[in-house]
Amino acid sequence: RVREAVVSTQSTGPRMVDMKEKLAEFWKEEASVAQPKKHTLQPIVTGTSVLGIVCTDGVVIAADTLGSYGSLARFRDITRLMKVNNSTIIGGFGDYADFQFIMKLLEQQTIDDDVVGDGVYRDAPSIHNWLRCVLYNRRSRMNPLWNTIVVAGRDFSGKPYLGYVDKIGVSFTEKSVATGFGSYIAQPMMRRAMEENPNMTVEEGKKLMERCLKVLFYRDCRSLNRYQIGVVTATDNSISEPMSAATDWSIGANPSGYE
């Protein structure tokens, strides 16, 4: 009997495991089990308005540092502006987790450009078009990134550039853009300032942003008086440290008729 067992083992040999078959069986079993699609149905932690304006010598972009958990002012020190490279800064409105995902994608794009080492980089129009494709692709798969992105920077010729793209891939360029509640309150302020001062400089644009953000803090319950301002010029591409605007709530006693 022992001899027969040895002969049987030698004749058949050890059975090789086919990993392709195992994987096919695994995915067949997974497909047979009904599972719900795991898509983001609504934003959770969100950021409000992002503002941008084109000046004669560059572009100014601004956003506050609040991440709202519903109506709760939960995270007061988040960064919604990102320096992509030496020519571009982006600002994110909407779900902050999705914006972090977009920032990781752009960081990897920048790393890939540096690794190639040919001196070629993506300018602001290139990044704007790439973001449009990414957001439209996710929307087409019925799993959108719940963000509106403002792209501020320069093109290869050095000309100031300001672009807008939302979660379904709608994109355009304009002299001034605003997202969220800022499109109702800050955008008219920026347009009026540009009409009164067509040759606005970056320094004047920064003061205008501070004024718009202060008004938004008074009017938008999802905003904060702590903000950052980004500047892209021929010689500078930087994002400021968080700053706080001085506010005066004594004016709250003036409006009447809402009791």
XYZ file of C-alpha atoms in Angstrom:
259
model
C 0.000 0.000 0.000
C 2.837 2.390 0.797
C 4.427 1.537 -2.548
C 1.161 2.225 -4.381
C 0.824 5.608 -2.671
C 4.365 6.595 -3.681
C 3.759 5.542 -7.269
C 0.486 7.470 -7.332
C 2.215 10.636 -6.055
C 5.040 10.324 -8.563
C 2.682 9.776 -11.475
C 0.432 12.761 -10.799
C 2.947 15.203 -9.233
C 2.057 18.399 -7.339
C -0.872 20.367 -8.815
C 0.089 23.834 -10.054
C -2.252 26.656 -9.024
C -3.425 28.758 -11.972
C -3.732 32.332 -10.640
C -5.752 33.399 -13.673
C -8.373 30.813 -12.817
C -8.378 31.924 -9.184
C -8.824 35.566 -10.161
C -11.574 34.688 -12.619
C -13.395 32.726 -9.916
C -12.959 35.614 -7.460
C -14.389 38.258 -9.803
C -17.197 35.911 -10.863
C -18.169 35.499 -7.231
C -17.921 39.266 -6.647
C -20.129 39.963 -9.649
C -22.745 37.495 -8.431
C -23.157 39.414 -5.154
C -25.332 42.494 -5.583
C -23.594 45.512 -4.061
C -24.648 49.160 -4.024
C -22.546 51.677 -5.923
C -20.340 53.649 -3.583
C -20.561 57.181 -4.934
C -20.555 60.504 -3.112
C -24.182 61.616 -3.096
C -23.648 64.984 -1.433
C -20.723 67.035 -0.100
C -19.858 66.600 3.579
C -17.119 69.081 4.570
C -17.367 72.045 2.231
C -15.643 75.319 1.481
C -17.467 78.382 0.242
C -16.591 81.185 -2.175
C -13.377 81.452 -4.206
C -12.707 84.811 -5.865
C -10.391 85.683 -8.741
C -9.627 88.827 -10.751
C -7.273 89.684 -13.622
C -5.137 92.797 -13.162
C -2.802 94.596 -15.550
C 0.309 93.004 -14.037
C -1.017 89.650 -12.850
C -3.872 87.661 -11.311
C -5.221 87.683 -7.741
C -7.143 84.768 -6.206
C -8.594 84.523 -2.699
C -10.507 82.132 -0.426
C -11.234 81.814 3.276
C -9.968 78.963 5.461
C -13.255 77.502 6.741
C -14.412 73.940 6.208
C -18.098 73.682 7.121
C -19.572 70.389 8.335
C -23.126 71.117 7.271
C -23.953 74.347 9.083
C -21.227 73.792 11.698
C -18.052 75.854 11.307
C -15.984 72.751 12.059
C -12.542 73.259 10.495
C -11.224 76.816 10.666
C -7.696 76.367 9.317
C -7.909 74.509 6.003
C -6.151 75.657 2.838
C -8.331 75.977 -0.253
C -5.617 77.526 -2.424
C -2.876 75.399 -3.976
C 0.270 76.453 -5.792
C 0.559 73.980 -8.673
C 3.799 75.277 -10.187
C 5.557 78.587 -10.847
C 2.794 79.762 -13.172
C -0.466 78.553 -11.635
C -2.540 78.666 -8.434
C -5.912 76.957 -8.088
C -8.735 77.481 -5.586
C -11.393 74.931 -4.677
C -15.060 75.389 -3.799
C -17.268 72.510 -2.607
C -16.400 69.158 -1.048
C -12.971 69.402 0.571
C -12.194 65.675 0.322
C -12.701 65.809 -3.445
C -10.516 68.914 -3.622
C -7.772 67.057 -1.732
C -8.043 64.294 -4.356
C -7.633 66.869 -7.141
C -4.611 68.364 -5.356
C -2.982 64.917 -5.176
C -3.531 64.424 -8.907
C -1.927 67.790 -9.660
C 0.986 67.092 -7.308
C 1.675 63.879 -9.201
C 1.474 65.758 -12.521
C 4.082 68.228 -11.241
C 6.335 65.398 -10.030
C 6.093 63.703 -13.434
C 7.104 66.956 -15.155
C 10.103 67.354 -12.822
C 11.203 63.751 -13.353
C 11.246 64.190 -17.137
C 13.523 67.173 -16.595
C 13.131 68.707 -20.049
C 12.226 72.142 -18.679
C 8.675 71.963 -20.044
C 5.871 72.667 -17.583
C 2.121 73.034 -17.746
C 0.890 76.607 -17.920
C -2.446 77.805 -16.545
C -4.512 77.122 -19.727
C -3.118 73.566 -19.876
C -4.061 72.879 -16.247
C -7.491 74.455 -16.786
C -8.196 72.203 -19.785
C -6.888 69.139 -17.937
C -9.184 69.842 -14.989
C -12.119 70.271 -17.378
C -11.448 66.803 -18.820
C -11.095 65.212 -15.370
C -14.298 66.743 -14.014
C -16.294 65.999 -17.160
C -15.031 62.399 -17.155
C -16.152 61.877 -13.565
C -19.517 63.467 -14.316
C -19.982 61.174 -17.320
C -19.390 58.169 -15.053
C -22.143 59.459 -12.736
C -19.598 59.916 -9.943
C -18.716 63.635 -10.038
C -16.102 65.439 -8.009
C -18.221 67.940 -6.082
C -16.023 70.954 -6.753
C -15.822 74.169 -8.674
C -12.214 75.094 -9.445
C -10.797 78.549 -10.173
C -7.491 78.516 -12.090
C -5.310 81.628 -11.850
C -1.951 82.035 -13.534
C -0.085 82.855 -16.724
C 0.159 81.243 -20.138
C 3.427 80.519 -21.922
C 3.541 84.060 -23.296
C 3.253 85.516 -19.780
C -0.284 86.823 -20.255
C -2.519 86.676 -17.124
C -5.092 83.895 -17.217
C -8.193 83.215 -15.111
C -10.402 80.167 -15.673
C -13.438 78.507 -14.108
C -14.619 74.888 -14.260
C -17.458 73.282 -12.295
C -18.303 69.706 -11.305
C -20.003 68.826 -14.605
C -17.175 70.166 -16.778
C -18.590 73.583 -17.713
C -15.596 75.873 -18.153
C -14.842 79.402 -19.307
C -12.352 82.232 -18.888
C -13.217 85.695 -17.632
C -11.693 88.864 -16.195
C -13.288 88.140 -12.815
C -14.846 84.964 -11.435
C -16.489 83.915 -8.176
C -18.000 80.689 -6.890
C -20.790 79.940 -4.459
C -22.438 82.844 -2.670
C -19.634 85.063 -3.944
C -21.101 84.937 -7.446
C -24.102 86.898 -6.109
C -22.326 89.331 -3.778
C -18.626 89.615 -4.649
C -18.917 89.360 -8.433
C -20.926 92.604 -8.804
C -18.427 94.354 -6.538
C -15.495 93.164 -8.667
C -17.193 94.105 -11.935
C -17.989 97.590 -10.681
C -14.415 98.067 -9.452
C -13.062 97.008 -12.861
C -15.380 99.418 -14.649
C -14.219 102.272 -12.422
C -10.543 101.247 -12.654
C -9.792 99.330 -15.893
C -6.020 99.425 -15.210
C -6.196 97.841 -11.772
C -2.860 96.694 -10.358
C -2.241 93.583 -8.266
C -1.965 95.630 -5.071
C -5.312 97.268 -5.777
C -6.734 93.839 -6.600
C -5.616 92.484 -3.230
C -7.379 95.343 -1.422
C -10.514 94.657 -3.453
C -10.353 90.969 -2.465
C -10.086 91.884 1.201
C -13.156 94.087 0.910
C -15.137 91.402 -0.918
C -14.185 88.739 1.634
C -15.222 91.018 4.495
C -18.641 91.585 2.921
C -19.001 87.842 2.353
C -18.210 87.221 6.012
C -21.061 89.537 6.967
C -23.512 88.014 4.486
C -22.549 84.353 4.006
C -23.056 82.134 7.068
C -20.610 79.541 5.615
C -17.690 81.977 5.435
C -15.007 83.098 7.876
C -13.042 86.318 8.362
C -9.789 84.323 8.066
C -8.527 84.070 4.501
C -5.588 83.639 2.125
C -4.729 85.592 -1.012
C -2.690 84.198 -3.898
C -0.841 86.312 -6.465
C 0.593 85.301 -9.837
C 2.744 87.844 -11.668
C 5.781 87.733 -13.932
C 8.071 87.805 -10.883
C 5.938 86.332 -8.098
C 3.787 83.257 -7.528
C 2.829 82.976 -3.873
C 0.029 82.348 -1.411
C -0.094 84.469 1.712
C -0.269 83.169 5.229
C -3.800 83.174 6.698
C -4.932 86.681 7.635
C -7.896 87.887 9.662
C -10.116 90.782 8.665
C -11.173 93.279 11.299
C -14.952 93.255 11.629
C -17.510 95.513 13.281
C -20.813 93.941 14.259
C -22.233 97.151 15.682
C -23.836 97.659 12.267
C -26.127 94.722 13.114
C -28.379 97.096 15.045
C -29.092 99.229 11.957
C -31.225 96.957 9.709
C -34.891 96.934 10.616
C -38.056 95.236 9.480
C -36.836 91.648 10.005
C -38.076 91.123 13.544
